[in-house]
PDB file of C-alpha atoms in Angstrom:
ATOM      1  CA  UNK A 816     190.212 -79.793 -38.669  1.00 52.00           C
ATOM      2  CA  UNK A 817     190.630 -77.541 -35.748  1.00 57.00           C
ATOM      3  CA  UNK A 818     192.008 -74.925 -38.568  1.00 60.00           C
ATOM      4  CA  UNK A 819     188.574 -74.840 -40.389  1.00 65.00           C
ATOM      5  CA  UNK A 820     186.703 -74.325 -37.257  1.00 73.00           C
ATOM      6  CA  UNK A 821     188.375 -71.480 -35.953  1.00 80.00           C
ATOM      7  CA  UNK A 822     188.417 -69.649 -39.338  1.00 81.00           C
ATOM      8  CA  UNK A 823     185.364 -68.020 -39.085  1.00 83.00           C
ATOM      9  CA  UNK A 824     185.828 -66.422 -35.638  1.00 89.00           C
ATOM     10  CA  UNK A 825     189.147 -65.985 -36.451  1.00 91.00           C
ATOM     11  CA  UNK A 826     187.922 -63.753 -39.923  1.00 90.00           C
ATOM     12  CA  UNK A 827     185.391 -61.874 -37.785  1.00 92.00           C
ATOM     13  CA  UNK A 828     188.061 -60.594 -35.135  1.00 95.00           C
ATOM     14  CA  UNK A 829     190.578 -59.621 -38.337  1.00 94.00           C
ATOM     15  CA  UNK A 830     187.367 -57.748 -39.911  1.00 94.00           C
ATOM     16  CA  UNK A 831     187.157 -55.377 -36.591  1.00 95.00           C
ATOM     17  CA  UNK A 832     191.019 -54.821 -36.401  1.00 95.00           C
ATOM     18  CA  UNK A 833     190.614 -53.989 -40.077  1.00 94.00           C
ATOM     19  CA  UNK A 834     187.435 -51.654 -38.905  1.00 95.00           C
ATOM     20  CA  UNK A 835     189.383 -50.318 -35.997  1.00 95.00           C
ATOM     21  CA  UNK A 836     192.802 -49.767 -37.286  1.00 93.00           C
ATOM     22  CA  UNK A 837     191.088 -48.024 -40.489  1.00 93.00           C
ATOM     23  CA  UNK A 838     189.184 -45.880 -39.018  1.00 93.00           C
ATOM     24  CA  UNK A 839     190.373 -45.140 -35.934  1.00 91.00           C
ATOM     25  CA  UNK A 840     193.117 -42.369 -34.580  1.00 90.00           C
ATOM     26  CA  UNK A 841     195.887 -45.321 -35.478  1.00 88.00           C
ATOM     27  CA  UNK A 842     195.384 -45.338 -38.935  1.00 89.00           C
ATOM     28  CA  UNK A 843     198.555 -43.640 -39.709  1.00 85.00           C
ATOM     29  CA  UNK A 844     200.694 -45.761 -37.376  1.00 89.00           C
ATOM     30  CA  UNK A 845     203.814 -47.642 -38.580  1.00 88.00           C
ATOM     31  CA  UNK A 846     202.292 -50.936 -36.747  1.00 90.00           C
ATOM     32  CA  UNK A 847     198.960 -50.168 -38.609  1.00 91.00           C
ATOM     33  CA  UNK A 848     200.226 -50.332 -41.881  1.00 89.00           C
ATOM     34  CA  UNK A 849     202.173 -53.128 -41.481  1.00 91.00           C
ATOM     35  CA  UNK A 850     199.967 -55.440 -39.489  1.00 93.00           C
ATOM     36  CA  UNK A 851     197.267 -54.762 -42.263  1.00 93.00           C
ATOM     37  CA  UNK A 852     199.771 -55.412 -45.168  1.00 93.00           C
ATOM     38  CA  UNK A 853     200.463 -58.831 -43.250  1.00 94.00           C
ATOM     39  CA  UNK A 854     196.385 -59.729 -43.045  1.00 95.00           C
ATOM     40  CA  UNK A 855     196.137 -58.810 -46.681  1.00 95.00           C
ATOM     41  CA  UNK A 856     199.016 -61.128 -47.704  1.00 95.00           C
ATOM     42  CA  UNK A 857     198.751 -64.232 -45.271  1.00 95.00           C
ATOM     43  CA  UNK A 858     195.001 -64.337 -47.006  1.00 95.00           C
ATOM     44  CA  UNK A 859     196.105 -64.039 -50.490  1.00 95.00           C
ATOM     45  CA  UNK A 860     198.714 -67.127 -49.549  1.00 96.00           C
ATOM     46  CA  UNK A 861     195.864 -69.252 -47.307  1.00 93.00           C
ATOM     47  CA  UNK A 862     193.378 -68.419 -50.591  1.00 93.00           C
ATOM     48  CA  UNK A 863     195.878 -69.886 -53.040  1.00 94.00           C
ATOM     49  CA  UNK A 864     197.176 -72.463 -51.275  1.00 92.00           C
ATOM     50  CA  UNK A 865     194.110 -74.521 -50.405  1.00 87.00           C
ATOM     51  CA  UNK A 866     193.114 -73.715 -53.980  1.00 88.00           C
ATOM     52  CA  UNK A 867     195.994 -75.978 -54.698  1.00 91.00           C
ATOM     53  CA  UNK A 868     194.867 -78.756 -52.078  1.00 87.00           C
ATOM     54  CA  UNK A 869     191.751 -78.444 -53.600  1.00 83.00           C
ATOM     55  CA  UNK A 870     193.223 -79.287 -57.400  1.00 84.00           C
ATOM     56  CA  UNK A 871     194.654 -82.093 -56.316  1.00 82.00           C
ATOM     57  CA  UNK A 872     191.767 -83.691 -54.458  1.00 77.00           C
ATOM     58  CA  UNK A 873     189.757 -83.645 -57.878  1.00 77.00           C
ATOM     59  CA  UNK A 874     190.731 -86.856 -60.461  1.00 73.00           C
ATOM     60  CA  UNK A 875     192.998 -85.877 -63.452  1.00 74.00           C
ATOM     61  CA  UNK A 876     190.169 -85.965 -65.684  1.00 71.00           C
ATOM     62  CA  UNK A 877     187.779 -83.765 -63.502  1.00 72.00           C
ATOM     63  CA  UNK A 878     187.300 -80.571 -65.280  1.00 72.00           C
ATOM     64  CA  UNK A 879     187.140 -79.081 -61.498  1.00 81.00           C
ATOM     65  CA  UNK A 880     190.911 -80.427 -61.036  1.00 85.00           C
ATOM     66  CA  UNK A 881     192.122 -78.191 -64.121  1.00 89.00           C
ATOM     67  CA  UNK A 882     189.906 -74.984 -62.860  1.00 89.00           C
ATOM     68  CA  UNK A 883     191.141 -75.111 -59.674  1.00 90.00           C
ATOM     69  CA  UNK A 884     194.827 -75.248 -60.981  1.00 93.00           C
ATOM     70  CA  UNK A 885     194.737 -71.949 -62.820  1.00 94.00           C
ATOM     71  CA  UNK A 886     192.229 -70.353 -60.066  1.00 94.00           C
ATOM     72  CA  UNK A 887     194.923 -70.882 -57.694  1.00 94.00           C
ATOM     73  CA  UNK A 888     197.624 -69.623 -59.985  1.00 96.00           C
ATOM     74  CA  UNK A 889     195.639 -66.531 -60.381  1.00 96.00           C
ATOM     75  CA  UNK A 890     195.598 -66.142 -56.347  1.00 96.00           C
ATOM     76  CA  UNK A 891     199.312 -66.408 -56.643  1.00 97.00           C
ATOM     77  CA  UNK A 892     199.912 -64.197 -58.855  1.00 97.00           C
ATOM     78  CA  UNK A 893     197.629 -61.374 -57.079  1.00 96.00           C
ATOM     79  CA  UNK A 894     199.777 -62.717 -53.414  1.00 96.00           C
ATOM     80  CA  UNK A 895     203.326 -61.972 -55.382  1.00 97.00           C
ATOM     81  CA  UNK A 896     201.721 -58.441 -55.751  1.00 96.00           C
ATOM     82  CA  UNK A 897     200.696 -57.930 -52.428  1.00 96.00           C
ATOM     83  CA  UNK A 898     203.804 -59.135 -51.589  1.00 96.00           C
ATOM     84  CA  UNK A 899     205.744 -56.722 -53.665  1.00 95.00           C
ATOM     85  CA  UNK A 900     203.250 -53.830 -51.845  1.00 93.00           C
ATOM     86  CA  UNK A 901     204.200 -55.771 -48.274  1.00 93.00           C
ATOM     87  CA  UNK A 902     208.146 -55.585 -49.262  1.00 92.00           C
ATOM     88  CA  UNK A 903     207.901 -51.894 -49.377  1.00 89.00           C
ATOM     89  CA  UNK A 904     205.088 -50.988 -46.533  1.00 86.00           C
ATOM     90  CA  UNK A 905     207.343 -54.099 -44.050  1.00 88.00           C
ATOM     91  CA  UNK A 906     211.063 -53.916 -44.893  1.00 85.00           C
ATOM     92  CA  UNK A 907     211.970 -50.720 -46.416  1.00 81.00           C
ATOM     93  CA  UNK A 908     209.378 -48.490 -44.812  1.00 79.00           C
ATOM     94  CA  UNK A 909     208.585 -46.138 -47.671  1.00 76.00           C
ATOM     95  CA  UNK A 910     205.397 -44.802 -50.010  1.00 76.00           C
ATOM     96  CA  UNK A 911     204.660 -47.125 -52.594  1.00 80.00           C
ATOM     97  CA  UNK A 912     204.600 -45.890 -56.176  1.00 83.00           C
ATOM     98  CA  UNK A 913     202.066 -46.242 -58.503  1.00 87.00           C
ATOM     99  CA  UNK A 914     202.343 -48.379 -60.923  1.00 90.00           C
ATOM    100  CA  UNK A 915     204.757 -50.462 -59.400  1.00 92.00           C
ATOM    101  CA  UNK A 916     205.788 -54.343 -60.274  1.00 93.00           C
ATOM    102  CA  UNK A 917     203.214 -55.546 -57.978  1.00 95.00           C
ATOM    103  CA  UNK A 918     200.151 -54.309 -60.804  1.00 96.00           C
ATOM    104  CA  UNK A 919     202.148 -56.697 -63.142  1.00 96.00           C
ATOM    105  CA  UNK A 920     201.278 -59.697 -60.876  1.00 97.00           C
ATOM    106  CA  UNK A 921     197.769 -58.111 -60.388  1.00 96.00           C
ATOM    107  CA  UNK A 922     197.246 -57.858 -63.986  1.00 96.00           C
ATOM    108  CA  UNK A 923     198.083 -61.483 -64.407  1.00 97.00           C
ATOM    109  CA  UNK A 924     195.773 -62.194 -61.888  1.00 96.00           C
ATOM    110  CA  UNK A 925     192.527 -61.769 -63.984  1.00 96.00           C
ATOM    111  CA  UNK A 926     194.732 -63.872 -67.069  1.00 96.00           C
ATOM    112  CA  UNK A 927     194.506 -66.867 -64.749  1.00 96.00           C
ATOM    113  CA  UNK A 928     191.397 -66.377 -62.546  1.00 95.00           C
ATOM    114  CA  UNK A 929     188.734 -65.262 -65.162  1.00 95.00           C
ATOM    115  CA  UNK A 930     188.758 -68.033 -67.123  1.00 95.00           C
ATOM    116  CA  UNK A 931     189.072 -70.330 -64.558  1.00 94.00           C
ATOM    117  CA  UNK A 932     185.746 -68.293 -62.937  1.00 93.00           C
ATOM    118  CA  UNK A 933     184.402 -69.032 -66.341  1.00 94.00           C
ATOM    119  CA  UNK A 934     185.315 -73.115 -66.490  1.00 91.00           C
ATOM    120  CA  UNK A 935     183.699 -73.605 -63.078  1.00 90.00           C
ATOM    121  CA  UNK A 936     180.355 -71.959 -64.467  1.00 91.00           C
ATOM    122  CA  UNK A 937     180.599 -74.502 -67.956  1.00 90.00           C
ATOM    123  CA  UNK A 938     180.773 -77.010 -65.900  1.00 87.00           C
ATOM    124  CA  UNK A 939     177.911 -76.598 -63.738  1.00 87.00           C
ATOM    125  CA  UNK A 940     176.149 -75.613 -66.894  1.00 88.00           C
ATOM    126  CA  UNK A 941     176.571 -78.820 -68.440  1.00 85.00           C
ATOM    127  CA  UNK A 942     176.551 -81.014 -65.226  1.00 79.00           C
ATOM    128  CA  UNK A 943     172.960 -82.133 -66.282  1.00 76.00           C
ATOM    129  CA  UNK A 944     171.519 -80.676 -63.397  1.00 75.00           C
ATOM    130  CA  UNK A 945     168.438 -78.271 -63.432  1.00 77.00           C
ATOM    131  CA  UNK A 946     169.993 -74.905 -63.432  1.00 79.00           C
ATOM    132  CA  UNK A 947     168.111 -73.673 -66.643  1.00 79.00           C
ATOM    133  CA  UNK A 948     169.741 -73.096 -70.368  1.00 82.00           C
ATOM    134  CA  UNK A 949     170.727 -70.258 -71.925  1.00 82.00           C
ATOM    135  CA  UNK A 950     169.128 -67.396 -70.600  1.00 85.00           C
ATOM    136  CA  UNK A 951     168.160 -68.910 -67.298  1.00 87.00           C
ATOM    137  CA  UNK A 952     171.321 -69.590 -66.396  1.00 91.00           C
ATOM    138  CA  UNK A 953     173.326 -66.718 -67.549  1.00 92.00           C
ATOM    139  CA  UNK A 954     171.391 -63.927 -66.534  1.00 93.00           C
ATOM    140  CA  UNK A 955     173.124 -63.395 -63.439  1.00 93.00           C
ATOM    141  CA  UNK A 956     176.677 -62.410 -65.261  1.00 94.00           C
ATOM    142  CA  UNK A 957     174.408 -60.443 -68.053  1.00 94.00           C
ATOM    143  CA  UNK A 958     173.128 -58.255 -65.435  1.00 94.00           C
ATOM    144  CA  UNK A 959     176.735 -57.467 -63.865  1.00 93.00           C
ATOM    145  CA  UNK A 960     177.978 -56.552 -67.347  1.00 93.00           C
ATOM    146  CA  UNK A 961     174.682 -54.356 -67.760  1.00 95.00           C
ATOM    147  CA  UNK A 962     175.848 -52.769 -64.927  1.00 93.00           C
ATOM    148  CA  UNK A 963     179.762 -52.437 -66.029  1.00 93.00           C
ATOM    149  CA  UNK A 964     177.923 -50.882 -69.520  1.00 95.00           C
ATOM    150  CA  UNK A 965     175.766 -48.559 -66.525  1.00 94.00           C
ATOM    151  CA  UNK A 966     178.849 -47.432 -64.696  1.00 91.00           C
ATOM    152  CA  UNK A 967     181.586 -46.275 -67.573  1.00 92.00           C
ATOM    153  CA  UNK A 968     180.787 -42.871 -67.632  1.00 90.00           C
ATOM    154  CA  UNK A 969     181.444 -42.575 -64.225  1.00 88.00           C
ATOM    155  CA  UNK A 970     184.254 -45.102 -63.976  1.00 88.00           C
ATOM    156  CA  UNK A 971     185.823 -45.570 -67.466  1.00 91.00           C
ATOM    157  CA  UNK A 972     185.413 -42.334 -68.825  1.00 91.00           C
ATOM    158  CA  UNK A 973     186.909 -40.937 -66.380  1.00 90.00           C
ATOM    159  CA  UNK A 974     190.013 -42.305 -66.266  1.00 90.00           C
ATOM    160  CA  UNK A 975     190.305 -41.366 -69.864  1.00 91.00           C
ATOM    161  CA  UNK A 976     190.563 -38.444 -69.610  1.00 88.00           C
ATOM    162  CA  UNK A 977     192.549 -38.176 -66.716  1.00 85.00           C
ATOM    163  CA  UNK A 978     195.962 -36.656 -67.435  1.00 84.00           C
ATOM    164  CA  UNK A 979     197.752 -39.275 -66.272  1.00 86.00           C
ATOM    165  CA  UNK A 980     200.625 -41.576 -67.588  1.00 91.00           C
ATOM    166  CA  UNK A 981     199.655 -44.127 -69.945  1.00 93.00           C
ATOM    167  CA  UNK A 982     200.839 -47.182 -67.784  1.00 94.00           C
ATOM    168  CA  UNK A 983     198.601 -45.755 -64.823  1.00 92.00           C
ATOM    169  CA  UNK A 984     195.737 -45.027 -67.088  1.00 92.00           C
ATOM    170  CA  UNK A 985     195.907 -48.761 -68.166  1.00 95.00           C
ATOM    171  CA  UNK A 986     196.166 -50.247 -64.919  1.00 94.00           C
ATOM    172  CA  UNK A 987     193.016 -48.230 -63.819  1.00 92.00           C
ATOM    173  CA  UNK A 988     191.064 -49.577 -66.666  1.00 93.00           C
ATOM    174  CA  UNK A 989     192.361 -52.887 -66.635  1.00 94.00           C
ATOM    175  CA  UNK A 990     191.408 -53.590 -62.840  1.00 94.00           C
ATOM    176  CA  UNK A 991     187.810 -51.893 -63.393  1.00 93.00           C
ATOM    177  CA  UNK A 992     186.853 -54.236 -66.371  1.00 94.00           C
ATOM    178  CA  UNK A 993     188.461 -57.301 -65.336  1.00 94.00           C
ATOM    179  CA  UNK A 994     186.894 -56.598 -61.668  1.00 94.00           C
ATOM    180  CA  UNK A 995     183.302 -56.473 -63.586  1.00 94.00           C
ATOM    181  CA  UNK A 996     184.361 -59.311 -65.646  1.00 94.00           C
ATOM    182  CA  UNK A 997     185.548 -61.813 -62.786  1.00 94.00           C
ATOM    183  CA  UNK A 998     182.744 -61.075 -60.861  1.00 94.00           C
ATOM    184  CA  UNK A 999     180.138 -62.308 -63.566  1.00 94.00           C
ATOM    185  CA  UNK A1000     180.719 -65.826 -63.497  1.00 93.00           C
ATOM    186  CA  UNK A1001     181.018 -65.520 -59.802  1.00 93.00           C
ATOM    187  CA  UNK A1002     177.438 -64.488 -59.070  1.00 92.00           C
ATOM    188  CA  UNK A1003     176.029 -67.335 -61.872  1.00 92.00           C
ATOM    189  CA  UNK A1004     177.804 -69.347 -59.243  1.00 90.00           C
ATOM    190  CA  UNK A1005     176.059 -68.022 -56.161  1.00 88.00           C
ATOM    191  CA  UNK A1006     172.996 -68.859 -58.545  1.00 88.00           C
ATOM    192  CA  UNK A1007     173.493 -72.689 -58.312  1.00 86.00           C
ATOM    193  CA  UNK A1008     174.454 -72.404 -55.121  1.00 84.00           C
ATOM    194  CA  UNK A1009     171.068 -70.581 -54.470  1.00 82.00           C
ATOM    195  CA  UNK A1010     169.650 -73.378 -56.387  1.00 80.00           C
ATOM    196  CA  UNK A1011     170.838 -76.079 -53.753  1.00 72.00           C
ATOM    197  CA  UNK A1012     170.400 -74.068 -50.356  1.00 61.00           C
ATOM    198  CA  UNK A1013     172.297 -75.711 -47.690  1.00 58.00           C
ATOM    199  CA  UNK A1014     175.045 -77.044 -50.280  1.00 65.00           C
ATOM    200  CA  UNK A1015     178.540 -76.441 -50.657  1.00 76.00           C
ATOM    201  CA  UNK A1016     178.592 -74.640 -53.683  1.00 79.00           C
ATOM    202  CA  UNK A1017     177.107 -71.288 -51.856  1.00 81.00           C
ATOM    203  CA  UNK A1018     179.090 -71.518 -48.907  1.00 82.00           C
ATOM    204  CA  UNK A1019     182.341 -71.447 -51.583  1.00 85.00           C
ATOM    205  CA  UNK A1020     181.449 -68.754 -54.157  1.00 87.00           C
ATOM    206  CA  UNK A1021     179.100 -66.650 -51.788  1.00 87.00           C
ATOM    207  CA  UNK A1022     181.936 -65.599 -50.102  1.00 91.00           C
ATOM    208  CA  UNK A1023     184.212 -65.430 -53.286  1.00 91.00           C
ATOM    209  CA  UNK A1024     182.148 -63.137 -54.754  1.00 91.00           C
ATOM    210  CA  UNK A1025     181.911 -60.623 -51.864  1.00 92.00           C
ATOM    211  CA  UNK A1026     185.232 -60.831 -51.706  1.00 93.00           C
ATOM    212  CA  UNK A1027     185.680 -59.321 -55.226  1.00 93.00           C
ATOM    213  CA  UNK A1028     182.859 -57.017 -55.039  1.00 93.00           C
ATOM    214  CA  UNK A1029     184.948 -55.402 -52.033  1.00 94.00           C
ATOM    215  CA  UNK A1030     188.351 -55.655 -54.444  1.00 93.00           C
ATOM    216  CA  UNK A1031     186.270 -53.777 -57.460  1.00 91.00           C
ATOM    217  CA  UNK A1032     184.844 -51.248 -55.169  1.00 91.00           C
ATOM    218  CA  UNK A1033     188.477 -50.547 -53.981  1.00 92.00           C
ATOM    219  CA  UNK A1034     190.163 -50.535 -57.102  1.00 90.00           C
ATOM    220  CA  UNK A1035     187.670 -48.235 -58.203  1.00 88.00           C
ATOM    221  CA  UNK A1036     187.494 -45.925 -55.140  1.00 88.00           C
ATOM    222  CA  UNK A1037     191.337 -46.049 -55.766  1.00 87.00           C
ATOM    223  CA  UNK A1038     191.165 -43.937 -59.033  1.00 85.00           C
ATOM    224  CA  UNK A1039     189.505 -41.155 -57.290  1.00 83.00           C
ATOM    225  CA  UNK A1040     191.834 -41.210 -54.897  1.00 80.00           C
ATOM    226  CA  UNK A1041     194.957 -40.948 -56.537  1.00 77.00           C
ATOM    227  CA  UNK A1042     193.488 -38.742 -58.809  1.00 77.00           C
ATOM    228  CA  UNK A1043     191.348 -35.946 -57.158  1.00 74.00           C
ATOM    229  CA  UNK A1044     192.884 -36.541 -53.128  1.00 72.00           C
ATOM    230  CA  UNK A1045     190.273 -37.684 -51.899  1.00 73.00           C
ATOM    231  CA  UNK A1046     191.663 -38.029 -48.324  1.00 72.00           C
ATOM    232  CA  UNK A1047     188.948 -40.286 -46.320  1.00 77.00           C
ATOM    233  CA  UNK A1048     188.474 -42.776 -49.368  1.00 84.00           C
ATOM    234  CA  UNK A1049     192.130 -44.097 -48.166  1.00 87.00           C
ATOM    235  CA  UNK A1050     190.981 -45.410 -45.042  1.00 91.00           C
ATOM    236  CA  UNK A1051     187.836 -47.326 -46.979  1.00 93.00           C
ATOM    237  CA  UNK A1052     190.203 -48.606 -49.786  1.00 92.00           C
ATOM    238  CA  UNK A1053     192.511 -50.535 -47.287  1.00 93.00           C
ATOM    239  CA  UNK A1054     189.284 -51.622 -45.423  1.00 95.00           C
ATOM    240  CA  UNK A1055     187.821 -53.114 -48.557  1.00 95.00           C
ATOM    241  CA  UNK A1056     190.934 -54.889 -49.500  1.00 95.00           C
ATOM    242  CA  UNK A1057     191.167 -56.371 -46.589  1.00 96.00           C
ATOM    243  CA  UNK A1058     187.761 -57.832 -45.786  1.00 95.00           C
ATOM    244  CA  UNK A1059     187.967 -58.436 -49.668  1.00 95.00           C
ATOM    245  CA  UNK A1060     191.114 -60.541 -49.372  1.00 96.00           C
ATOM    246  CA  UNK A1061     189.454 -62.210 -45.949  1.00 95.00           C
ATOM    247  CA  UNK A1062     186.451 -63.055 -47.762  1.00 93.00           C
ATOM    248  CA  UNK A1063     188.149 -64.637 -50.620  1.00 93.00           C
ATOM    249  CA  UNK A1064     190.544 -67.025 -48.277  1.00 92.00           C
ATOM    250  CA  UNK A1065     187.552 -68.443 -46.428  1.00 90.00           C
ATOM    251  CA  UNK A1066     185.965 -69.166 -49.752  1.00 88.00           C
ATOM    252  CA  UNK A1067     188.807 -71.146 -50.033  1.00 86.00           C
ATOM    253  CA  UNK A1068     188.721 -72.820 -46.780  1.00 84.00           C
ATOM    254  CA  UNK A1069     185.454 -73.589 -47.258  1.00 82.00           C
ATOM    255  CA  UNK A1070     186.537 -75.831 -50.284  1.00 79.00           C
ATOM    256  CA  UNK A1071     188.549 -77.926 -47.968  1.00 73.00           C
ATOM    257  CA  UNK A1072     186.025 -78.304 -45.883  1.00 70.00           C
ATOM    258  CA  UNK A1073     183.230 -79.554 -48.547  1.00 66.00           C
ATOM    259  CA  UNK A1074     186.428 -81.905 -49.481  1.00 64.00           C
ATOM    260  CA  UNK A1075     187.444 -82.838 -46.070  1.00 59.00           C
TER     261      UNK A1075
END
């Protein structure tokens, strides 16, 4: 498909706008912000959607078919945020408060897409291929949670003791531990796909996982900028969303590819 060729010049020349436009003089631009809140939103919808082709390419017994179906719920759920965040940055032009209804769809997000992130990892694990047991093939997700466990007195703790609403303080701590959570089972999936170099499975999740790294990082970096004004750390959180978001929707395209 012409589509799937051009995606990953096409994501390259998006990832410089997002470079230029963030940290450049037109960052503050009424054409800025709402080009970017368009990128971040047509990827969340391209990222769901082919999750959807992808569900119903597998067979109704395929235990792929049914993790599919809720990952691409997930991605829904996390576009009809962005697209609450696009309604206000687009068509009514004005600062978006925090918490907003959009953090409900983002908190639903992580219902849908960590387990799925964990069903695609069972799987593999009891596909019968060698990937290890126990241990061997878990390690990679034990060693992100080691570093969750590494990171709370600098991330958690923190927003505990923040004076700061109780809704805001929960959506902080939510998108920090479900961040570390989803990306777990992502990186035991860049492990098989490590396993089989040259296979589909690393050209999916690979870019999957980045993509989530860049969304933790953000959501992180986001705290400290809400809460102590940290005035440059704006510019990097919109950057990391979007080549997040990017990152994410060619995972997805690469799906349809291995399918097509």
């Amino acid at each position: 498909m012409n589509a799937l060729r051009i995606a990953t010049p096409i994501g390259i020349l998006l990832l410089i706008w997002g470079a230029i436009s963030c940290f450049g003089p037109w960052y503050t631009s009424p054409v800025t912000l709402k080009t970017n809140s368009v990128i971040k939103l047509v990827c969340l919808i391209i990222a769901a959607a082919f999750g959807f082709v992808a569900h119903r390419a597998y067979g109704k017994t395929d235990l792929q078919r049914r993790s599919w179906l809720i990952w691409s719920l997930g991605l829904t759920m996390y576009a009809l945020g962005q697209s609450v965040l696009a309604y206000y940055q687009i068509l009514r032009n004005v600062p978006i408060v925090y918490p907003s209804a959009a953090d409900f769809f983002f908190f639903a997000f992580y219902l849908f897409c960590l387990p799925a992130a964990v069903m695609f990892c069972v799987r593999a694990f009891r596909s019968g291929l060698p990937l290890g047991r126990g241990w061997k093939f878990w390690w990679p997700a034990v060693v992100v949670l080691a570093a969750f466990l590494l990171s709370v007195s600098s991330t958690l703790v923190p927003m505990f003791e923040a004076s700061t609403p109780w809704l805001e303080t929960f959506f902080n701590a939510t998108y920090t531990i479900g961040g570390f959570s989803l990306l777990a089972p992502c990186v035991v999936m860049i492990r098989v796909g490590l396993k089989f170099r040259g296979g589909s499975v690393l050209k999916v999740w690979l870019p999957i996982s980045l993509g989530f790294t860049c969304v933790l990082l953000s959501d992180i970096l986001f705290f400290y900028l809400t809460q102590y004004k940290l005035g440059w750390a704006e510019r990097c959180v919109d950057f990391l969303y979007i080549a997040g978001y990017i990152a994410v929707a060619r995972g997805s395209l690469f799906q349809l590819q291995v399918m097509k």
